[in-house]
Amino acid sequence: MKPSLPQGTRDFGPDVVRKRQYILNTIRSVFDLYGYQPLETPALENLDTLLGKYGDEGDKLIFKILNNGLDHPSKKEQARTEFEHVLDGKNSKAVTERALKYDLTIPFARYVAMNYGQLYFPFKRYQIQPVWRADRPQKGRYREFYQCDADVIGSKSLWNEAELAQIYHEVFTKLKLDAYQLSINSRKILSGLAEISGGLHKMTDITITIDKLDKIGLEKVKEDLEYKGLTKGEINVIEHYLNISGSNEEKISELKKLLETSETGSEGIKELEFLKSLVSEHDPSMKMHVDLTLARGLNYYTGIIFEVKAPPEVKIGSIGGGGRYDDLTGLFGVPNVPGVGISFGVDRIYDVLEELNLFPENLITSSKVLFFNLGDEESKIAFQLLQQLRSRGISSELYPETVKMDKQFKYAEKKHIPYVVIIGSREMETGECILKNIETGKQQTMISYDLLEHMMEL
RNA sequence: GUGAUUGUAGCUCAGUUGGUUAGAGCAUCAGAUUGUGGUUCUGAGGGUCGCGGGUUCGAAUCCCGUCAUUCACCCCA
């Protein structure tokens, strides 16, 4: 048979894994530095845990797992009738009760709800794991991809938002992706806008529509809003809102006037101002721009929301996002636990770094030294030296077969091994070895005992 | 879910209005070279042209279906 991969999944070869690890290690080290604790949850969750948390679209994209044993004779009839329900678009526990996790936030909320008594708050956790979505793959979109989440749960303080923004800044700076764009907005502002335009019940419709502004333009947005049942007057208010522009300060002062009648909206503005002041006082170089059209799809957000975009020349969309949710664990029976979190999309960050050529050069080396194998007796000496080098932390290897030097050279070259050590019959007699630099082609003969010292100096 | 795109050797791709035995480069292997690679030269292996059906004397080429790929929309990291 011809082997193939499931749609939207990938194998990662050695070089790719090194680059991915570079990203993952960078993120992990920053999480550790800021006092977050690691957590892992299963790939599988009960379908109930996930369903209804991501909106209707999200539900469709959850990978559901077929129950085992449906073909058992005693269950066959029941399975058949239950399948009928599934074909009608309903979910049946008799057919599928587990699913692959869709993100890291909901499983985390489930974990917190289950372990509420044992945890100390505020609880700061990070989580680096794959998630799965049954989306059609395309550029920057995969069916299996990694998320790196950091969340603080059990604290309402905006200091958390400031810290998370700082984490974004630190990670992307370390990755040399200085041109990243961090946008912020507040769900409270959006809900204030809904209050003064279409009414609070229209908030989802309004936010989904204005989120598309930069894609479809103002006219289409207005058409769309009209189609969704807003009056001319209400649309005018929204247009006014969308026309707010200028610096962050200008936007905020304009907003204040517009939303002064809305208590929630005003609160959102205050929070935004406070966050801005915390961040810019601490690190003026850090840019964070207020984007009033930013909405974010997941409907559990309630306060500040974040989104990170790649530099505009890379057309890949968002490489990270997050926000505050006031009652995520309420879904699992533990109400009133506020939280805020952010996420990094590693796979997209990889694509961006690749496209902009931002990976460091030195990620690809494997061993530092290859010992040639020119016979069993010769290799015994090589083996001793090899272990000496290894014991001093110099990664090295012996070519396992006695084959032509030509082949061994090519092996070293392909694996990017910078040095080879040649010990043949002549060297064996004199107790010497040849150390050759593959890149420069220069070589030197030395007493075998000196090899270690030599290598330590390089 | 909707709309396009592409599918030929391990990889990247040629292949004329349908015409005999489907080609090239890279890679692999062997030799020139029994202790010095990355350059060069010679040779070799490797293909059910995605799969199934149809039109035709004849199909990689045209038609239908199907699967896979890539891209866009929706939505998202």
Tab-separated table of N, CA, C and O in Angstrom, chain A residues 128-192:
chain	number	residue	atom	x	y	z
A	128	ILE	N	1.490	23.251	27.152
A	128	ILE	CA	2.013	23.189	25.794
A	128	ILE	C	1.650	21.827	25.220
A	128	ILE	O	2.276	20.828	25.569
A	129	GLN	N	0.640	21.781	24.409
A	129	GLN	CA	0.155	20.492	23.909
A	129	GLN	C	-0.512	20.661	22.543
A	129	GLN	O	-0.917	21.761	22.169
A	130	PRO	N	-0.641	19.530	21.831
A	130	PRO	CA	-1.351	19.616	20.551
A	130	PRO	C	-2.858	19.686	20.758
A	130	PRO	O	-3.379	19.176	21.752
A	131	VAL	N	-3.539	20.330	19.817
A	131	VAL	CA	-5.000	20.326	19.791
A	131	VAL	C	-5.423	19.980	18.357
A	131	VAL	O	-4.601	20.021	17.445
A	132	TRP	N	-6.678	19.612	18.208
A	132	TRP	CA	-7.137	19.131	16.903
A	132	TRP	C	-8.416	19.831	16.469
A	132	TRP	O	-9.322	20.034	17.280
A	133	ARG	N	-8.474	20.201	15.211
A	133	ARG	CA	-9.686	20.818	14.675
A	133	ARG	C	-9.991	20.251	13.294
A	133	ARG	O	-9.108	20.158	12.456
A	134	ALA	N	-11.254	19.911	13.071
A	134	ALA	CA	-11.651	19.271	11.820
A	134	ALA	C	-11.927	20.303	10.741
A	134	ALA	O	-12.919	20.246	10.041
A	135	ASP	N	-10.998	21.244	10.598
A	135	ASP	CA	-11.112	22.329	9.651
A	135	ASP	C	-10.514	21.888	8.316
A	135	ASP	O	-9.718	20.983	8.286
A	136	ARG	N	-10.894	22.539	7.234
A	136	ARG	CA	-10.197	22.287	5.972
A	136	ARG	C	-8.820	22.929	6.047
A	136	ARG	O	-8.725	24.125	6.303
A	137	PRO	N	-7.774	22.168	5.808
A	137	PRO	CA	-6.438	22.765	5.909
A	137	PRO	C	-6.163	23.769	4.789
A	137	PRO	O	-6.711	23.647	3.704
A	138	GLN	N	-5.344	24.741	5.064
A	138	GLN	CA	-4.838	25.681	4.070
A	138	GLN	C	-3.618	26.358	4.666
A	138	GLN	O	-3.090	25.881	5.662
A	139	LYS	N	-3.151	27.439	4.043
A	139	LYS	CA	-1.919	28.051	4.526
A	139	LYS	C	-2.068	28.465	5.991
A	139	LYS	O	-2.988	29.212	6.333
A	140	GLY	N	-1.152	27.993	6.827
A	140	GLY	CA	-1.178	28.370	8.232
A	140	GLY	C	-2.306	27.725	9.012
A	140	GLY	O	-2.607	28.143	10.120
A	141	ARG	N	-2.951	26.747	8.402
A	141	ARG	CA	-4.046	26.092	9.123
A	141	ARG	C	-3.879	24.586	9.038
A	141	ARG	O	-3.799	24.024	7.959
A	142	TYR	N	-3.813	23.961	10.198
A	142	TYR	CA	-3.584	22.526	10.250
A	142	TYR	C	-4.681	21.880	11.071
A	142	TYR	O	-5.399	22.544	11.807
A	143	ARG	N	-4.792	20.558	10.934
A	143	ARG	CA	-5.821	19.866	11.722
A	143	ARG	C	-5.254	19.417	13.058
A	143	ARG	O	-5.991	19.143	13.984
A	144	GLU	N	-3.939	19.314	13.122
A	144	GLU	CA	-3.274	19.062	14.398
A	144	GLU	C	-2.231	20.146	14.577
A	144	GLU	O	-1.389	20.315	13.695
A	145	PHE	N	-2.290	20.882	15.652
A	145	PHE	CA	-1.295	21.918	15.872
A	145	PHE	C	-1.113	22.156	17.364
A	145	PHE	O	-1.931	21.740	18.177
A	146	TYR	N	0.001	22.803	17.695
A	146	TYR	CA	0.317	23.035	19.105
A	146	TYR	C	-0.158	24.397	19.564
A	146	TYR	O	-0.057	25.376	18.834
A	147	GLN	N	-0.654	24.430	20.782
A	147	GLN	CA	-0.911	25.703	21.428
A	147	GLN	C	-0.063	25.770	22.687
A	147	GLN	O	0.221	24.754	23.309
A	148	CYS	N	0.347	26.979	23.022
A	148	CYS	CA	1.063	27.208	24.273
A	148	CYS	C	0.261	28.242	25.035
A	148	CYS	O	0.209	29.399	24.643
A	149	ASP	N	-0.377	27.812	26.097
A	149	ASP	CA	-1.250	28.705	26.848
A	149	ASP	C	-0.663	29.061	28.200
A	149	ASP	O	-0.050	28.216	28.851
A	150	ALA	N	-0.867	30.295	28.600
A	150	ALA	CA	-0.586	30.685	29.988
A	150	ALA	C	-1.846	31.352	30.521
A	150	ALA	O	-2.414	32.219	29.849
A	151	ASP	N	-2.299	30.923	31.667
A	151	ASP	CA	-3.519	31.476	32.253
A	151	ASP	C	-3.304	31.750	33.730
A	151	ASP	O	-2.557	31.036	34.395
A	152	VAL	N	-3.968	32.789	34.213
A	152	VAL	CA	-4.022	33.033	35.653
A	152	VAL	C	-5.477	32.927	36.043
A	152	VAL	O	-6.330	33.599	35.464
A	153	ILE	N	-5.745	32.072	36.996
A	153	ILE	CA	-7.140	31.880	37.364
A	153	ILE	C	-7.286	32.183	38.850
A	153	ILE	O	-6.387	31.897	39.646
A	154	GLY	N	-8.415	32.822	39.218
A	154	GLY	CA	-8.644	33.171	40.616
A	154	GLY	C	-8.137	34.554	40.960
A	154	GLY	O	-7.830	34.836	42.115
A	155	SER	N	-8.056	35.439	39.971
A	155	SER	CA	-7.644	36.814	40.251
A	155	SER	C	-8.280	37.754	39.245
A	155	SER	O	-8.284	37.490	38.050
A	156	LYS	N	-8.830	38.855	39.770
A	156	LYS	CA	-9.473	39.826	38.889
A	156	LYS	C	-8.541	40.954	38.490
A	156	LYS	O	-8.887	41.792	37.670
A	157	SER	N	-7.378	40.980	39.091
A	157	SER	CA	-6.491	42.124	38.918
A	157	SER	C	-5.998	42.283	37.482
A	157	SER	O	-5.653	41.318	36.810
A	158	LEU	N	-5.938	43.522	37.046
A	158	LEU	CA	-5.421	43.815	35.708
A	158	LEU	C	-3.914	43.668	35.624
A	158	LEU	O	-3.345	43.712	34.544
A	159	TRP	N	-3.281	43.503	36.776
A	159	TRP	CA	-1.845	43.231	36.747
A	159	TRP	C	-1.577	41.950	35.955
A	159	TRP	O	-0.530	41.801	35.352
A	160	ASN	N	-2.530	41.031	35.993
A	160	ASN	CA	-2.360	39.802	35.220
A	160	ASN	C	-2.324	40.083	33.723
A	160	ASN	O	-1.489	39.543	33.002
A	161	GLU	N	-3.244	40.932	33.271
A	161	GLU	CA	-3.246	41.293	31.860
A	161	GLU	C	-1.916	41.934	31.475
A	161	GLU	O	-1.361	41.650	30.414
A	162	ALA	N	-1.442	42.811	32.361
A	162	ALA	CA	-0.176	43.491	32.079
A	162	ALA	C	0.950	42.469	31.966
A	162	ALA	O	1.800	42.537	31.073
A	163	GLU	N	0.939	41.490	32.857
A	163	GLU	CA	1.982	40.476	32.846
A	163	GLU	C	1.926	39.647	31.566
A	163	GLU	O	2.955	39.337	30.954
A	164	LEU	N	0.715	39.299	31.160
A	164	LEU	CA	0.569	38.474	29.961
A	164	LEU	C	1.022	39.236	28.711
A	164	LEU	O	1.658	38.672	27.820
A	165	ALA	N	0.708	40.525	28.679
A	165	ALA	CA	1.179	41.343	27.560
A	165	ALA	C	2.703	41.380	27.550
A	165	ALA	O	3.347	41.304	26.498
A	166	GLN	N	3.261	41.457	28.745
A	166	GLN	CA	4.714	41.454	28.895
A	166	GLN	C	5.316	40.136	28.388
A	166	GLN	O	6.359	40.105	27.744
A	167	ILE	N	4.626	39.051	28.662
A	167	ILE	CA	5.094	37.740	28.195
A	167	ILE	C	5.111	37.684	26.669
A	167	ILE	O	6.080	37.227	26.058
A	168	TYR	N	4.034	38.174	26.058
A	168	TYR	CA	4.029	38.242	24.594
A	168	TYR	C	5.255	38.996	24.104
A	168	TYR	O	5.967	38.555	23.210
A	169	HIS	N	5.480	40.145	24.712
A	169	HIS	CA	6.584	40.983	24.268
A	169	HIS	C	7.922	40.271	24.426
A	169	HIS	O	8.750	40.273	23.517
A	170	GLU	N	8.099	39.645	25.560
A	170	GLU	CA	9.382	38.998	25.831
A	170	GLU	C	9.634	37.826	24.887
A	170	GLU	O	10.721	37.661	24.345
A	171	VAL	N	8.594	37.011	24.676
A	171	VAL	CA	8.767	35.848	23.785
A	171	VAL	C	9.079	36.299	22.360
A	171	VAL	O	10.045	35.831	21.750
A	172	PHE	N	8.293	37.220	21.836
A	172	PHE	CA	8.508	37.601	20.442
A	172	PHE	C	9.810	38.366	20.262
A	172	PHE	O	10.438	38.280	19.202
A	173	THR	N	10.223	39.074	21.292
A	173	THR	CA	11.515	39.738	21.206
A	173	THR	C	12.630	38.697	21.165
A	173	THR	O	13.551	38.788	20.362
A	174	LYS	N	12.501	37.682	22.026
A	174	LYS	CA	13.518	36.627	22.030
A	174	LYS	C	13.560	35.881	20.702
A	174	LYS	O	14.616	35.414	20.288
A	175	LEU	N	12.421	35.755	20.062
A	175	LEU	CA	12.364	35.051	18.781
A	175	LEU	C	12.748	35.966	17.616
A	175	LEU	O	12.650	35.567	16.464
A	176	LYS	N	13.158	37.189	17.928
A	176	LYS	CA	13.553	38.179	16.915
A	176	LYS	C	12.390	38.617	16.036
A	176	LYS	O	12.586	39.139	14.955
A	177	LEU	N	11.191	38.362	16.495
A	177	LEU	CA	10.017	38.751	15.726
A	177	LEU	C	9.517	40.089	16.264
A	177	LEU	O	8.372	40.217	16.695
A	178	ASP	N	10.393	41.091	16.203
A	178	ASP	CA	10.067	42.378	16.817
A	178	ASP	C	8.898	43.062	16.127
A	178	ASP	O	8.251	43.911	16.711
A	179	ALA	N	8.647	42.660	14.893
A	179	ALA	CA	7.597	43.342	14.129
A	179	ALA	C	6.209	42.775	14.409
A	179	ALA	O	5.274	43.073	13.686
A	180	TYR	N	6.089	41.982	15.447
A	180	TYR	CA	4.754	41.459	15.788
A	180	TYR	C	3.832	42.611	16.168
A	180	TYR	O	4.294	43.680	16.556
A	181	GLN	N	2.520	42.368	16.047
A	181	GLN	CA	1.573	43.426	16.379
A	181	GLN	C	0.594	42.931	17.431
A	181	GLN	O	-0.163	42.006	17.179
A	182	LEU	N	0.635	43.579	18.575
A	182	LEU	CA	-0.285	43.196	19.645
A	182	LEU	C	-1.447	44.186	19.696
A	182	LEU	O	-1.251	45.377	19.888
A	183	SER	N	-2.636	43.657	19.485
A	183	SER	CA	-3.830	44.494	19.559
A	183	SER	C	-4.603	44.163	20.821
A	183	SER	O	-4.625	43.017	21.253
A	184	ILE	N	-5.239	45.197	21.388
A	184	ILE	CA	-6.100	44.949	22.544
A	184	ILE	C	-7.437	45.658	22.365
A	184	ILE	O	-7.550	46.644	21.645
A	185	ASN	N	-8.402	45.096	23.029
A	185	ASN	CA	-9.726	45.703	23.065
A	185	ASN	C	-10.396	45.147	24.310
A	185	ASN	O	-9.783	44.388	25.067
A	186	SER	N	-11.634	45.540	24.535
A	186	SER	CA	-12.340	44.998	25.688
A	186	SER	C	-13.746	44.586	25.288
A	186	SER	O	-14.448	45.317	24.586
A	187	ARG	N	-14.126	43.430	25.737
A	187	ARG	CA	-15.488	42.978	25.493
A	187	ARG	C	-16.499	43.931	26.127
A	187	ARG	O	-17.619	44.067	25.670
A	188	LYS	N	-16.070	44.593	27.183
A	188	LYS	CA	-16.971	45.522	27.859
A	188	LYS	C	-17.273	46.717	26.961
A	188	LYS	O	-18.378	47.246	26.971
A	189	ILE	N	-16.257	47.129	26.211
A	189	ILE	CA	-16.475	48.234	25.276
A	189	ILE	C	-17.444	47.792	24.182
A	189	ILE	O	-18.373	48.517	23.812
A	190	LEU	N	-17.245	46.568	23.698
A	190	LEU	CA	-18.134	46.052	22.660
A	190	LEU	C	-19.555	45.923	23.192
A	190	LEU	O	-20.521	46.220	22.488
A	191	SER	N	-19.642	45.516	24.444
A	191	SER	CA	-20.986	45.373	24.988
A	191	SER	C	-21.598	46.736	25.250
A	191	SER	O	-22.810	46.936	25.081
A	192	GLY	N	-20.774	47.731	25.603
A	192	GLY	CA	-21.252	49.106	25.721
A	192	GLY	C	-21.765	49.616	24.384
A	192	GLY	O	-22.819	50.259	24.306
